[in-house]
Amino acid sequence: LIDWHAASIANEMVNDLGDWLRHWLKRGIQEQGSAAQEVLDHCEHDVSKLWKQWSDQCVAQLSIQVYAPAQLRKELDTVLTLQTELDGSERVLQGVQAIVKKGPASQGALDALASLECSHEQLLHKVDTLYALLNIQDRFPELDGVSLEFVQTLLLAQDLKINICKWAIGSFF
């Protein structure tokens, strides 16, 4: 009985789909067309320039390099996580340094602190080397000399843009 009822509802919705699409396309296109024409009428740029910008935008968005590979994203996330953890350990190390400087400390404590500082610097250098080995500059020459955090921000902005585009396109239907 439930299957029959679901099939009946699905059949009814399929039959009504054409009317629904015609209604929304007719209403939506007229309203959007009027609004777009009004914006174009008040715009100080000529239409040929706007078409050129539109085609440039399409080419830029369809470029292969616009879509960062998933592997690059994973590698950047890993390096950024390492960097964040190292920043946290650096804060702890600075706190220990402040405590040692305030009070008397044994030579063993000072030696251990110096060893930790040296190890921390080596880890920072290795993380920077790991970031350099990702060859981001070779895969994406536009990002040459750009910091890891900024690349991560760019990737997040790209994801946000893609999600907004999907949402906007989905809102028309």
Coordinates of N, CA and C in Angstrom, one line a residue:
L1 N 0.8 -1.2 0.0 CA 0.0 0.0 0.0 C 0.9 1.3 0.0
I2 N 1.9 1.2 0.8 CA 2.8 2.4 0.9 C 3.6 2.6 -0.4
D3 N 4.0 1.5 -1.0 CA 4.7 1.6 -2.3 C 3.7 2.2 -3.4
W4 N 2.5 1.7 -3.4 CA 1.5 2.2 -4.4 C 1.3 3.7 -4.2
H5 N 1.2 4.1 -2.9 CA 0.9 5.5 -2.6 C 2.1 6.4 -3.0
A6 N 3.3 5.9 -2.7 CA 4.5 6.6 -3.1 C 4.6 6.7 -4.6
A7 N 4.3 5.7 -5.3 CA 4.4 5.7 -6.8 C 3.3 6.7 -7.3
S8 N 2.2 6.7 -6.7 CA 1.1 7.6 -7.1 C 1.5 9.1 -6.9
I9 N 2.1 9.4 -5.8 CA 2.6 10.7 -5.5 C 3.7 11.1 -6.5
A10 N 4.7 10.2 -6.7 CA 5.8 10.4 -7.6 C 5.2 10.7 -9.0
N11 N 4.2 9.9 -9.5 CA 3.6 10.1 -10.8 C 3.0 11.5 -10.9
E12 N 2.3 11.8 -9.9 CA 1.6 13.1 -9.8 C 2.6 14.3 -9.9
M13 N 3.7 14.1 -9.2 CA 4.7 15.2 -9.2 C 5.4 15.3 -10.5
V14 N 5.6 14.1 -11.2 CA 6.2 14.2 -12.5 C 5.3 14.9 -13.5
N15 N 4.0 14.6 -13.4 CA 3.0 15.2 -14.3 C 3.0 16.7 -14.0
D16 N 3.1 17.2 -12.8 CA 3.0 18.6 -12.5 C 4.4 19.3 -12.7
L17 N 5.4 18.6 -12.9 CA 6.8 19.2 -13.0 C 6.8 20.2 -14.1
G18 N 6.3 19.9 -15.3 CA 6.3 20.8 -16.4 C 5.6 22.1 -16.1
D19 N 4.4 22.0 -15.5 CA 3.7 23.3 -15.1 C 4.5 24.1 -14.1
W20 N 5.1 23.4 -13.2 CA 5.9 24.1 -12.1 C 7.1 24.8 -12.8
L21 N 7.8 24.1 -13.7 CA 9.0 24.7 -14.3 C 8.6 25.8 -15.2
R22 N 7.5 25.7 -16.0 CA 7.0 26.8 -16.8 C 6.7 28.0 -15.9
H23 N 6.0 27.8 -14.8 CA 5.6 28.9 -13.9 C 6.9 29.6 -13.4
W24 N 7.8 28.9 -12.9 CA 9.0 29.5 -12.3 C 9.9 30.1 -13.4
L25 N 10.1 29.5 -14.5 CA 10.9 30.0 -15.6 C 10.3 31.3 -16.1
K26 N 9.0 31.3 -16.3 CA 8.3 32.5 -16.9 C 8.4 33.6 -15.9
R27 N 8.0 33.3 -14.6 CA 8.0 34.4 -13.6 C 9.5 34.8 -13.3
G28 N 10.4 33.9 -13.1 CA 11.7 34.2 -12.7 C 12.5 34.9 -13.8
I29 N 12.3 34.5 -15.0 CA 13.1 35.1 -16.1 C 12.6 36.5 -16.4
Q30 N 11.4 36.7 -16.3 CA 10.9 38.1 -16.6 C 11.4 39.0 -15.5
E31 N 11.2 38.6 -14.2 CA 11.7 39.5 -13.1 C 13.2 39.7 -13.1
Q32 N 13.9 38.6 -13.3 CA 15.4 38.7 -13.3 C 15.8 39.5 -14.6
G33 N 15.2 39.3 -15.7 CA 15.5 40.1 -16.9 C 15.3 41.5 -16.7
S34 N 14.2 41.9 -16.1 CA 13.9 43.3 -15.9 C 14.9 43.9 -14.9
A35 N 15.2 43.2 -13.9 CA 16.1 43.7 -12.9 C 17.5 43.9 -13.5
A36 N 17.9 42.9 -14.3 CA 19.2 43.0 -15.0 C 19.3 44.1 -16.0
Q37 N 18.2 44.3 -16.7 CA 18.2 45.4 -17.7 C 18.2 46.7 -17.0
E38 N 17.6 46.9 -15.9 CA 17.6 48.1 -15.1 C 19.0 48.4 -14.7
V39 N 19.7 47.4 -14.2 CA 21.1 47.6 -13.7 C 22.0 48.0 -14.9
L40 N 21.8 47.3 -16.0 CA 22.6 47.7 -17.2 C 22.3 49.1 -17.7
D41 N 21.1 49.5 -17.6 CA 20.7 50.9 -18.1 C 21.4 51.9 -17.2
H42 N 21.5 51.6 -15.9 CA 22.2 52.6 -15.0 C 23.7 52.4 -14.9
C43 N 24.2 51.4 -15.5 CA 25.6 51.1 -15.5 C 26.3 52.1 -16.5
E44 N 27.5 52.5 -16.1 CA 28.3 53.4 -17.0 C 29.2 52.7 -18.0
H45 N 29.2 51.4 -18.0 CA 30.0 50.6 -18.9 C 29.2 50.2 -20.1
D46 N 29.9 50.1 -21.2 CA 29.1 49.6 -22.4 C 29.1 48.1 -22.3
V47 N 28.1 47.5 -23.1 CA 27.8 46.1 -23.0 C 29.0 45.2 -23.5
S48 N 29.7 45.7 -24.5 CA 30.8 44.9 -25.0 C 31.9 44.7 -24.0
K49 N 32.2 45.8 -23.2 CA 33.1 45.6 -22.1 C 32.6 44.6 -21.0
L50 N 31.4 44.7 -20.7 CA 30.8 43.7 -19.8 C 30.9 42.3 -20.3
W51 N 30.6 42.1 -21.6 CA 30.7 40.7 -22.2 C 32.2 40.3 -22.1
K52 N 33.1 41.2 -22.3 CA 34.5 40.8 -22.3 C 34.9 40.3 -20.9
Q53 N 34.4 41.1 -19.9 CA 34.7 40.7 -18.5 C 34.0 39.4 -18.1
W54 N 32.8 39.2 -18.7 CA 32.2 37.9 -18.4 C 32.9 36.7 -19.0
S55 N 33.4 36.9 -20.2 CA 34.2 35.8 -20.9 C 35.5 35.6 -20.1
D56 N 36.2 36.6 -19.7 CA 37.4 36.5 -18.9 C 37.1 35.7 -17.6
Q57 N 36.0 36.1 -17.0 CA 35.7 35.4 -15.7 C 35.4 33.9 -16.0
C58 N 34.7 33.6 -17.1 CA 34.4 32.2 -17.4 C 35.7 31.4 -17.6
V59 N 36.6 32.0 -18.4 CA 37.9 31.4 -18.7 C 38.7 31.1 -17.4
A60 N 38.7 32.1 -16.5 CA 39.4 32.0 -15.2 C 38.8 30.9 -14.3
Q61 N 37.5 30.9 -14.3 CA 36.9 29.9 -13.4 C 37.0 28.5 -14.0
L62 N 37.1 28.3 -15.3 CA 37.2 27.0 -15.9 C 38.6 26.5 -16.0
S63 N 39.5 27.4 -15.6 CA 40.9 27.0 -15.7 C 41.2 25.8 -14.8
I64 N 42.1 24.9 -15.2 CA 42.4 23.7 -14.4 C 43.0 24.1 -13.1
Q65 N 43.9 25.2 -13.1 CA 44.6 25.5 -11.9 C 43.7 26.2 -10.9
V66 N 42.5 26.6 -11.3 CA 41.6 27.2 -10.3 C 41.2 26.1 -9.2
Y67 N 41.1 24.9 -9.6 CA 40.6 23.8 -8.7 C 41.8 23.1 -8.1
A68 N 42.1 23.4 -6.9 CA 43.3 22.8 -6.2 C 43.1 21.4 -6.0
P69 N 44.1 20.5 -6.4 CA 43.9 19.1 -6.2 C 43.7 18.7 -4.7
A70 N 43.0 17.7 -4.5 CA 42.7 17.2 -3.1 C 44.0 16.9 -2.4
Q71 N 45.0 16.3 -3.1 CA 46.3 15.9 -2.5 C 47.0 17.2 -2.0
L72 N 47.0 18.3 -2.8 CA 47.6 19.5 -2.3 C 46.9 20.0 -1.1
R73 N 45.6 20.0 -1.1 CA 44.8 20.4 0.1 C 45.2 19.6 1.3
K74 N 45.3 18.3 1.2 CA 45.7 17.4 2.3 C 47.1 17.8 2.8
E75 N 48.0 17.9 1.9 CA 49.4 18.3 2.3 C 49.4 19.6 3.0
L76 N 48.7 20.6 2.5 CA 48.7 21.9 3.1 C 48.1 21.8 4.5
D77 N 47.0 21.0 4.6 CA 46.4 20.9 6.0 C 47.3 20.2 6.9
T78 N 48.1 19.2 6.5 CA 49.0 18.6 7.4 C 50.1 19.5 7.8
V79 N 50.7 20.3 6.9 CA 51.7 21.2 7.2 C 51.2 22.3 8.2
L80 N 50.0 22.8 7.9 CA 49.4 23.8 8.7 C 49.1 23.3 10.1
T81 N 48.7 22.0 10.2 CA 48.5 21.4 11.6 C 49.8 21.3 12.3
L82 N 50.9 20.9 11.6 CA 52.2 20.8 12.3 C 52.6 22.2 12.7
Q83 N 52.4 23.2 11.9 CA 52.8 24.6 12.2 C 52.0 25.1 13.4
T84 N 50.7 24.8 13.5 CA 49.9 25.2 14.6 C 50.4 24.5 15.9
E85 N 50.7 23.2 15.9 CA 51.2 22.5 17.0 C 52.6 23.1 17.5
L86 N 53.4 23.4 16.5 CA 54.7 24.0 16.8 C 54.6 25.4 17.4
D87 N 53.6 26.1 17.0 CA 53.3 27.5 17.6 C 52.9 27.3 19.0
G88 N 52.1 26.3 19.3 CA 51.7 26.0 20.7 C 52.8 25.6 21.5
S89 N 53.7 24.8 21.0 CA 54.9 24.4 21.8 C 55.8 25.5 22.0
E90 N 55.9 26.5 21.0 CA 56.7 27.6 21.2 C 56.2 28.5 22.4
R91 N 54.9 28.6 22.5 CA 54.3 29.4 23.6 C 54.7 28.8 24.9
V92 N 54.6 27.4 25.0 CA 54.9 26.7 26.2 C 56.4 26.9 26.5
L93 N 57.2 26.8 25.5 CA 58.7 27.0 25.7 C 59.0 28.4 26.2
Q94 N 58.3 29.4 25.7 CA 58.5 30.8 26.2 C 58.0 30.9 27.6
G95 N 57.0 30.2 28.0 CA 56.5 30.2 29.4 C 57.6 29.6 30.3
V96 N 58.2 28.5 29.9 CA 59.2 27.9 30.7 C 60.4 28.8 30.8
Q97 N 60.8 29.5 29.7 CA 61.9 30.4 29.7 C 61.6 31.5 30.7
A98 N 60.4 32.0 30.8 CA 60.1 33.1 31.7 C 60.2 32.6 33.2
I99 N 59.8 31.4 33.4 CA 59.9 30.8 34.8 C 61.3 30.6 35.2
V100 N 62.1 30.1 34.3 CA 63.5 29.9 34.6 C 64.3 31.2 34.8
K101 N 63.9 32.2 34.1 CA 64.6 33.5 34.2 C 64.2 34.2 35.5
K102 N 63.0 33.9 36.0 CA 62.6 34.6 37.3 C 63.3 34.0 38.5
G103 N 63.5 32.8 38.5 CA 64.0 32.1 39.7 C 65.3 31.4 39.5
P104 N 65.9 31.0 40.5 CA 67.2 30.2 40.4 C 66.9 28.9 39.7
A105 N 67.7 28.5 38.8 CA 67.6 27.2 38.0 C 68.9 26.5 38.0
S106 N 68.8 25.2 38.1 CA 70.0 24.4 38.1 C 70.6 24.4 36.7
Q107 N 71.8 24.0 36.6 CA 72.5 23.9 35.3 C 71.8 22.8 34.4
G108 N 71.3 21.8 35.0 CA 70.6 20.7 34.3 C 69.4 21.3 33.6
A109 N 68.6 22.1 34.4 CA 67.4 22.7 33.8 C 67.7 23.7 32.7
L110 N 68.8 24.4 32.8 CA 69.2 25.3 31.8 C 69.7 24.6 30.5
D111 N 70.4 23.5 30.7 CA 70.8 22.6 29.6 C 69.6 22.0 28.9
A112 N 68.7 21.5 29.7 CA 67.5 20.9 29.1 C 66.7 22.0 28.3
L113 N 66.6 23.2 28.8 CA 65.9 24.3 28.1 C 66.6 24.6 26.8
A114 N 67.9 24.7 26.9 CA 68.7 25.0 25.7 C 68.5 23.9 24.6
S115 N 68.5 22.6 25.1 CA 68.3 21.5 24.2 C 66.9 21.6 23.6
L116 N 65.8 21.9 24.4 CA 64.5 22.0 23.8 C 64.4 23.1 22.8
E117 N 65.0 24.3 23.1 CA 65.0 25.4 22.1 C 65.7 25.0 20.8
C118 N 66.8 24.3 20.9 CA 67.5 23.8 19.7 C 66.6 22.8 18.9
S119 N 66.0 21.9 19.6 CA 65.1 20.9 19.0 C 63.9 21.6 18.3
H120 N 63.4 22.6 19.0 CA 62.2 23.4 18.5 C 62.6 24.1 17.2
E121 N 63.8 24.7 17.2 CA 64.2 25.4 16.0 C 64.4 24.4 14.8
Q122 N 65.0 23.2 15.1 CA 65.1 22.2 14.1 C 63.8 21.8 13.5
L123 N 62.8 21.6 14.4 CA 61.5 21.2 13.9 C 60.8 22.3 13.1
L124 N 61.0 23.6 13.5 CA 60.5 24.7 12.6 C 61.1 24.7 11.3
H125 N 62.4 24.4 11.2 CA 63.1 24.4 9.9 C 62.6 23.2 9.1
K126 N 62.4 22.1 9.7 CA 61.9 20.9 9.0 C 60.5 21.1 8.4
V127 N 59.6 21.8 9.2 CA 58.3 22.1 8.7 C 58.4 23.1 7.5
D128 N 59.3 24.1 7.6 CA 59.4 25.0 6.4 C 60.0 24.2 5.2
T129 N 60.9 23.3 5.5 CA 61.4 22.4 4.4 C 60.3 21.6 3.8
L130 N 59.5 21.0 4.6 CA 58.3 20.2 4.1 C 57.4 21.0 3.3
Y131 N 57.1 22.2 3.7 CA 56.3 23.1 2.9 C 56.9 23.4 1.5
A132 N 58.2 23.6 1.6 CA 59.0 23.9 0.3 C 58.9 22.7 -0.6
L133 N 59.0 21.5 0.0 CA 59.0 20.3 -0.8 C 57.6 20.0 -1.4
L134 N 56.6 20.6 -1.0 CA 55.3 20.4 -1.6 C 55.3 20.9 -3.1
N135 N 56.3 21.7 -3.5 CA 56.4 22.2 -4.8 C 55.2 23.0 -5.2
I136 N 54.6 23.8 -4.3 CA 53.4 24.6 -4.7 C 53.8 25.6 -5.7
Q137 N 55.0 26.1 -5.7 CA 55.4 27.1 -6.7 C 55.5 26.5 -8.0
D138 N 55.8 25.2 -8.1 CA 55.9 24.6 -9.5 C 54.5 24.3 -10.0
R139 N 53.6 23.8 -9.1 CA 52.3 23.4 -9.6 C 51.4 24.7 -9.8
F140 N 51.6 25.7 -8.9 CA 50.9 26.9 -9.0 C 51.8 28.1 -9.0
P141 N 52.4 28.5 -10.1 CA 53.4 29.6 -10.1 C 52.9 30.9 -9.5
E142 N 51.6 31.1 -9.6 CA 51.0 32.3 -9.0 C 51.2 32.4 -7.5
L143 N 51.5 31.3 -6.9 CA 51.6 31.3 -5.4 C 53.0 31.4 -4.9
D144 N 54.0 31.7 -5.8 CA 55.4 31.8 -5.5 C 55.6 32.9 -4.4
G145 N 56.2 32.5 -3.3 CA 56.5 33.4 -2.3 C 55.3 33.7 -1.3
V146 N 54.2 33.0 -1.5 CA 53.1 33.2 -0.6 C 53.2 32.3 0.6
S147 N 52.8 32.8 1.8 CA 52.9 32.0 3.0 C 51.9 30.9 3.0
L148 N 52.1 29.9 3.9 CA 51.3 28.8 4.0 C 49.9 29.2 4.5
E149 N 49.8 30.1 5.5 CA 48.5 30.5 6.0 C 47.7 31.2 5.0
F150 N 48.3 32.0 4.1 CA 47.6 32.7 3.1 C 47.0 31.7 2.0
V151 N 47.8 30.7 1.7 CA 47.4 29.7 0.7 C 46.2 28.9 1.3
Q152 N 46.3 28.6 2.6 CA 45.1 27.9 3.3 C 43.9 28.8 3.2
T153 N 44.1 30.1 3.5 CA 42.9 31.0 3.4 C 42.4 31.1 2.0
L154 N 43.2 31.1 1.0 CA 42.8 31.1 -0.4 C 41.9 29.8 -0.7
L155 N 42.4 28.7 -0.2 CA 41.7 27.4 -0.5 C 40.3 27.5 0.2
L156 N 40.3 28.0 1.5 CA 39.0 28.1 2.2 C 38.1 29.1 1.4
A157 N 38.6 30.2 0.9 CA 37.8 31.1 0.2 C 37.2 30.5 -1.1
Q158 N 38.1 29.7 -1.7 CA 37.6 29.0 -3.0 C 36.5 28.0 -2.6
D159 N 36.7 27.3 -1.6 CA 35.6 26.3 -1.2 C 34.3 27.1 -0.9
L160 N 34.4 28.2 -0.2 CA 33.3 29.0 0.1 C 32.6 29.5 -1.1
K161 N 33.4 30.0 -2.1 CA 32.8 30.5 -3.3 C 32.1 29.4 -4.1
I162 N 32.7 28.2 -4.1 CA 32.0 27.1 -4.8 C 30.7 26.7 -4.1
N163 N 30.7 26.7 -2.8 CA 29.5 26.4 -2.1 C 28.4 27.4 -2.3
I164 N 28.8 28.7 -2.3 CA 27.9 29.8 -2.6 C 27.3 29.7 -4.0
C165 N 28.1 29.4 -4.9 CA 27.6 29.2 -6.3 C 26.6 28.1 -6.4
K166 N 27.0 27.0 -5.7 CA 26.0 25.8 -5.7 C 24.7 26.2 -5.1
W167 N 24.8 26.9 -4.0 CA 23.6 27.3 -3.3 C 22.8 28.3 -4.2
A168 N 23.5 29.2 -4.8 CA 22.8 30.2 -5.6 C 22.1 29.5 -6.8
I169 N 22.8 28.6 -7.5 CA 22.2 27.9 -8.6 C 21.0 27.0 -8.1
G170 N 21.2 26.4 -6.9 CA 20.1 25.6 -6.4 C 18.9 26.4 -6.0
S171 N 19.1 27.7 -5.7 CA 17.9 28.5 -5.3 C 17.0 28.9 -6.4
F172 N 17.5 28.7 -7.7 CA 16.6 28.9 -8.8 C 15.6 27.8 -9.1
F173 N 15.8 26.7 -8.5 CA 14.9 25.5 -8.8 C 14.2 25.0 -7.6

